[in-house]
Amino acid sequence: MEILEAYLTKNPCYRANLAVADSRYAVFQAGGPKGLMLHSVGCAQPKAEVFCKKWDRADYDRACVHAFIDAKTGAVWQTLPWNFRGWHCGGSGNNTHIGVELCETDAIRYADGASFTVLDRQTALADCERTYQAAVELFAFLCCKYDLDPRTAICSHREGGKGGLASGHVDPEHYWSGLGAPWTMDGFRADVAAKLAAPARENDPIYRVQVGAFRNRTYAEAFLTDVQTHYPNAYITTKA
Ligand SMILES: [Zn+2]
């Protein structure tokens, strides 16, 4: 998974987070997300960069999300820190959920509202699958990072609307069904859960997070005490 940092620092939502504009921002920043909401952009624009440029403006006060997934590369363009409060769903879900947008293929043409015609089905399905697989990987990473259960913590904008958390949109299910693609939110949750549960292979490397190294054990213990205020399970290992 490729994550590119593209914070929307000029967007009023980003600035409201920096200023901790009210208690909703403080709560989200301190406690992190309690859920993850999947969106799709609702227009035939596959390039994440186009949205990043358009939304990174002081007068773009309509919306702000945490990431866009590019339909041509599958790269994740992260537009807000994960623990910032976003403006992605037009409801109370903004207080609890990270919002991620799938960019949609340019091999479709929207008519009215959420209906579109498919110009090139093969390209459209390939573009769609690229964002789907990247979203599975990203959501598994975020479930792991924030200790979220994919079966209960993940919803779509459409489901959020039905559950009273969000405005009444239909994304991203309209995109999948409009393409005649096999994907559903239940399937998505199951795919994220499967990714989380996948056993490590024998020769996989082990990634350790190191935050300090000392020749003097007393200094190491003093530093460990600091680290343990945030990560109580941190401990000292010794290398000769
Ligand atoms: Zn949406």
Coordinates of C-alpha atoms and ligand atoms in Angstrom, one line a residue:
M1 CA 0.0 0.0 0.0
E2 CA 1.4 3.4 -1.0
I3 CA 0.3 6.3 1.2
L4 CA 1.2 9.8 -0.1
E5 CA 0.9 12.7 2.3
A6 CA -1.2 15.5 0.7
Y7 CA -2.7 17.3 3.7
L8 CA -5.3 19.9 2.7
T9 CA -3.7 22.6 4.9
K10 CA -5.6 25.4 3.3
N11 CA -9.0 23.7 3.7
P12 CA -11.1 25.3 6.5
C13 CA -11.6 21.9 8.1
Y14 CA -7.9 21.4 8.5
R15 CA -7.6 24.8 10.0
A16 CA -10.5 24.1 12.4
N17 CA -8.6 21.1 13.6
L18 CA -5.4 23.0 14.1
A19 CA -7.3 25.6 16.1
V20 CA -9.3 22.8 17.9
A21 CA -12.4 24.9 17.1
D22 CA -14.7 23.1 19.5
S23 CA -15.0 20.0 21.7
R24 CA -15.8 17.7 18.8
Y25 CA -12.3 18.3 17.4
A26 CA -10.7 17.9 20.8
V27 CA -12.5 14.6 21.3
F28 CA -11.6 13.2 17.9
Q29 CA -8.0 14.2 18.2
A30 CA -7.5 12.8 21.6
G31 CA -9.5 9.5 21.2
G32 CA -9.0 8.8 17.5
P33 CA -11.6 7.4 15.2
K34 CA -14.3 5.0 16.4
G35 CA -15.3 4.0 12.9
L36 CA -14.4 4.1 9.2
M37 CA -16.7 5.3 6.5
L38 CA -16.3 4.4 2.8
H39 CA -17.3 6.9 0.1
S40 CA -16.9 7.3 -3.6
V41 CA -16.6 10.6 -5.3
G42 CA -19.8 10.5 -7.4
C43 CA -18.2 11.8 -10.6
A44 CA -16.0 10.3 -13.4
Q45 CA -12.7 11.6 -12.1
P46 CA -10.1 8.8 -11.4
K47 CA -7.2 11.1 -10.3
A48 CA -6.8 11.7 -6.6
E49 CA -4.5 14.6 -7.3
V50 CA -7.3 16.6 -9.0
F51 CA -9.4 16.5 -5.8
C52 CA -6.4 17.3 -3.6
K53 CA -5.7 20.4 -5.7
K54 CA -9.4 21.5 -5.8
W55 CA -10.1 21.0 -2.1
D56 CA -6.9 22.6 -0.8
R57 CA -8.3 26.1 -0.8
A58 CA -9.4 28.5 1.9
D59 CA -12.7 29.0 0.2
Y60 CA -13.4 25.2 -0.1
D61 CA -15.6 25.0 3.0
R62 CA -18.0 22.3 1.9
A63 CA -16.1 19.2 2.6
C64 CA -12.8 17.6 3.7
V65 CA -12.0 13.9 3.9
H66 CA -9.1 11.9 5.3
A67 CA -8.0 10.3 2.0
F68 CA -8.7 9.7 -1.7
I69 CA -7.8 6.5 -3.4
D70 CA -6.6 7.0 -7.0
A71 CA -8.4 4.8 -9.5
K72 CA -5.4 4.6 -11.9
T73 CA -2.7 3.8 -9.5
G74 CA -4.4 2.5 -6.3
A75 CA -2.3 5.0 -4.2
V76 CA -3.8 6.5 -1.1
W77 CA -3.5 10.3 -1.0
Q78 CA -3.9 11.1 2.7
T79 CA -5.5 14.5 3.0
L80 CA -6.0 14.8 6.8
P81 CA -4.1 13.2 9.7
W82 CA -6.1 10.2 10.7
N83 CA -6.9 11.7 14.1
F84 CA -8.4 14.9 12.7
R85 CA -12.1 15.4 12.6
G86 CA -13.3 15.4 9.0
W87 CA -16.2 16.9 7.1
H88 CA -17.2 14.0 4.9
C89 CA -20.6 12.8 5.7
G90 CA -22.9 15.7 6.6
G91 CA -23.9 14.2 9.9
S92 CA -22.7 13.1 13.4
G93 CA -20.5 10.4 11.7
N94 CA -18.0 13.3 11.3
N95 CA -17.5 13.2 15.1
T96 CA -16.5 9.5 15.1
H97 CA -15.6 8.3 11.6
I98 CA -12.6 8.6 9.3
G99 CA -13.9 9.2 5.7
V100 CA -12.2 7.8 2.7
E101 CA -13.2 8.5 -0.9
L102 CA -12.7 6.0 -3.8
C103 CA -12.1 7.9 -7.0
E104 CA -14.3 6.7 -9.8
T105 CA -13.3 5.6 -13.3
D106 CA -13.4 7.9 -16.2
A107 CA -14.9 5.1 -18.3
I108 CA -18.4 6.1 -17.2
R109 CA -20.6 9.1 -17.9
Y110 CA -23.0 10.4 -15.2
A111 CA -26.5 11.3 -16.3
D112 CA -28.8 12.5 -13.5
G113 CA -27.9 12.1 -9.9
A114 CA -26.3 8.8 -9.2
S115 CA -27.1 7.0 -12.5
F116 CA -24.4 6.6 -15.1
T117 CA -23.7 4.8 -18.4
V118 CA -20.6 2.6 -18.8
L119 CA -18.5 3.6 -21.7
D120 CA -15.8 0.9 -21.4
R121 CA -16.7 -1.9 -19.0
Q122 CA -13.3 -3.5 -18.9
T123 CA -11.5 -0.3 -18.0
A124 CA -14.2 0.7 -15.6
L125 CA -14.0 -2.6 -13.7
A126 CA -10.2 -2.6 -13.5
D127 CA -10.2 1.0 -12.2
C128 CA -12.9 0.1 -9.7
E129 CA -11.2 -3.1 -8.5
R130 CA -7.9 -1.1 -8.0
T131 CA -9.6 1.2 -5.5
Y132 CA -11.5 -1.6 -3.8
Q133 CA -8.4 -3.6 -3.1
A134 CA -6.4 -0.6 -1.9
A135 CA -9.4 0.3 0.4
V136 CA -9.4 -3.2 1.8
E137 CA -5.7 -2.8 2.7
L138 CA -6.1 0.8 4.0
F139 CA -9.1 -0.2 6.2
A140 CA -7.3 -3.2 7.6
F141 CA -4.3 -1.0 8.5
L142 CA -6.6 1.5 10.2
C143 CA -8.6 -1.2 12.0
C144 CA -5.2 -2.5 13.3
K145 CA -3.9 1.0 14.2
Y146 CA -7.1 2.0 16.1
D147 CA -8.2 -1.4 17.4
L148 CA -11.4 -1.4 15.5
D149 CA -13.5 -4.5 14.6
P150 CA -14.1 -4.4 10.8
R151 CA -17.4 -6.2 11.2
T152 CA -19.0 -3.4 13.3
A153 CA -16.8 -0.3 12.7
I154 CA -17.0 0.0 8.9
C155 CA -19.9 1.5 7.0
S156 CA -20.5 3.2 3.7
H157 CA -21.9 6.7 3.4
R158 CA -25.2 5.1 2.2
E159 CA -25.3 2.9 5.3
G160 CA -24.4 5.8 7.5
G161 CA -27.3 7.8 6.1
K162 CA -29.7 4.9 6.8
G163 CA -28.3 4.7 10.4
G164 CA -28.8 8.4 11.1
L165 CA -25.0 9.1 11.1
A166 CA -24.8 10.8 7.7
S167 CA -26.7 12.6 4.9
G168 CA -28.8 10.5 2.5
H169 CA -26.2 9.6 -0.1
V170 CA -25.9 6.3 -2.0
D171 CA -22.1 6.0 -2.3
P172 CA -20.2 3.9 -2.9
E173 CA -22.7 1.1 -3.5
H174 CA -24.3 2.9 -6.5
Y175 CA -20.9 2.8 -8.2
W176 CA -20.4 -0.9 -7.7
S177 CA -24.0 -1.8 -8.7
G178 CA -24.0 0.6 -11.6
L179 CA -20.9 -1.2 -13.0
G180 CA -22.5 -4.6 -12.4
A181 CA -19.5 -5.3 -10.1
P182 CA -19.7 -8.0 -7.5
W183 CA -18.7 -5.9 -4.5
T184 CA -20.9 -5.1 -1.5
M185 CA -20.3 -3.6 1.9
D186 CA -20.8 -7.0 3.6
G187 CA -18.2 -8.4 1.3
F188 CA -15.9 -5.4 1.9
R189 CA -16.1 -5.9 5.7
A190 CA -15.4 -9.6 5.3
D191 CA -12.4 -8.9 3.0
V192 CA -10.9 -6.4 5.6
A193 CA -11.5 -9.0 8.4
A194 CA -9.8 -11.7 6.3
K195 CA -6.8 -9.4 5.6
L196 CA -6.4 -8.7 9.3
A197 CA -6.6 -12.4 10.2
A198 CA -4.2 -13.5 7.5
P199 CA -1.4 -15.4 9.2
A200 CA 2.1 -14.1 8.7
R201 CA 4.3 -16.3 6.5
E202 CA 7.3 -18.0 8.0
N203 CA 9.9 -15.8 6.1
D204 CA 8.0 -12.5 6.6
P205 CA 10.3 -9.9 8.2
I206 CA 9.5 -8.7 11.7
Y207 CA 9.1 -4.9 12.0
R208 CA 10.1 -3.4 15.3
V209 CA 9.5 0.2 16.2
Q210 CA 12.6 1.6 18.0
V211 CA 12.5 4.9 19.7
G212 CA 15.9 5.1 21.4
A213 CA 19.2 3.3 21.9
F214 CA 21.6 3.9 24.9
R215 CA 25.0 2.7 26.1
N216 CA 23.9 3.6 29.7
R217 CA 21.2 1.4 31.2
T218 CA 20.1 4.2 33.6
Y219 CA 19.4 6.5 30.7
A220 CA 17.5 3.8 28.9
E221 CA 15.3 3.2 31.9
A222 CA 14.6 6.9 32.4
F223 CA 13.6 7.1 28.7
L224 CA 11.5 4.0 29.0
T225 CA 9.5 5.6 31.8
D226 CA 8.6 8.5 29.4
V227 CA 7.6 6.2 26.6
Q228 CA 5.5 4.1 28.9
T229 CA 3.2 7.0 29.7
H230 CA 1.9 6.6 26.1
Y231 CA 2.8 2.9 25.5
P232 CA 2.6 1.0 28.8
N233 CA 3.8 -2.2 27.1
A234 CA 7.1 -0.8 25.9
Y235 CA 10.1 -2.6 27.3
I236 CA 13.9 -2.7 27.0
T237 CA 15.8 -5.3 24.9
T238 CA 19.6 -5.7 25.0
K239 CA 21.9 -6.1 22.0
A240 CA 25.6 -7.0 22.7
Ligands
ZN1 ZN -20.0 10.1 0.4

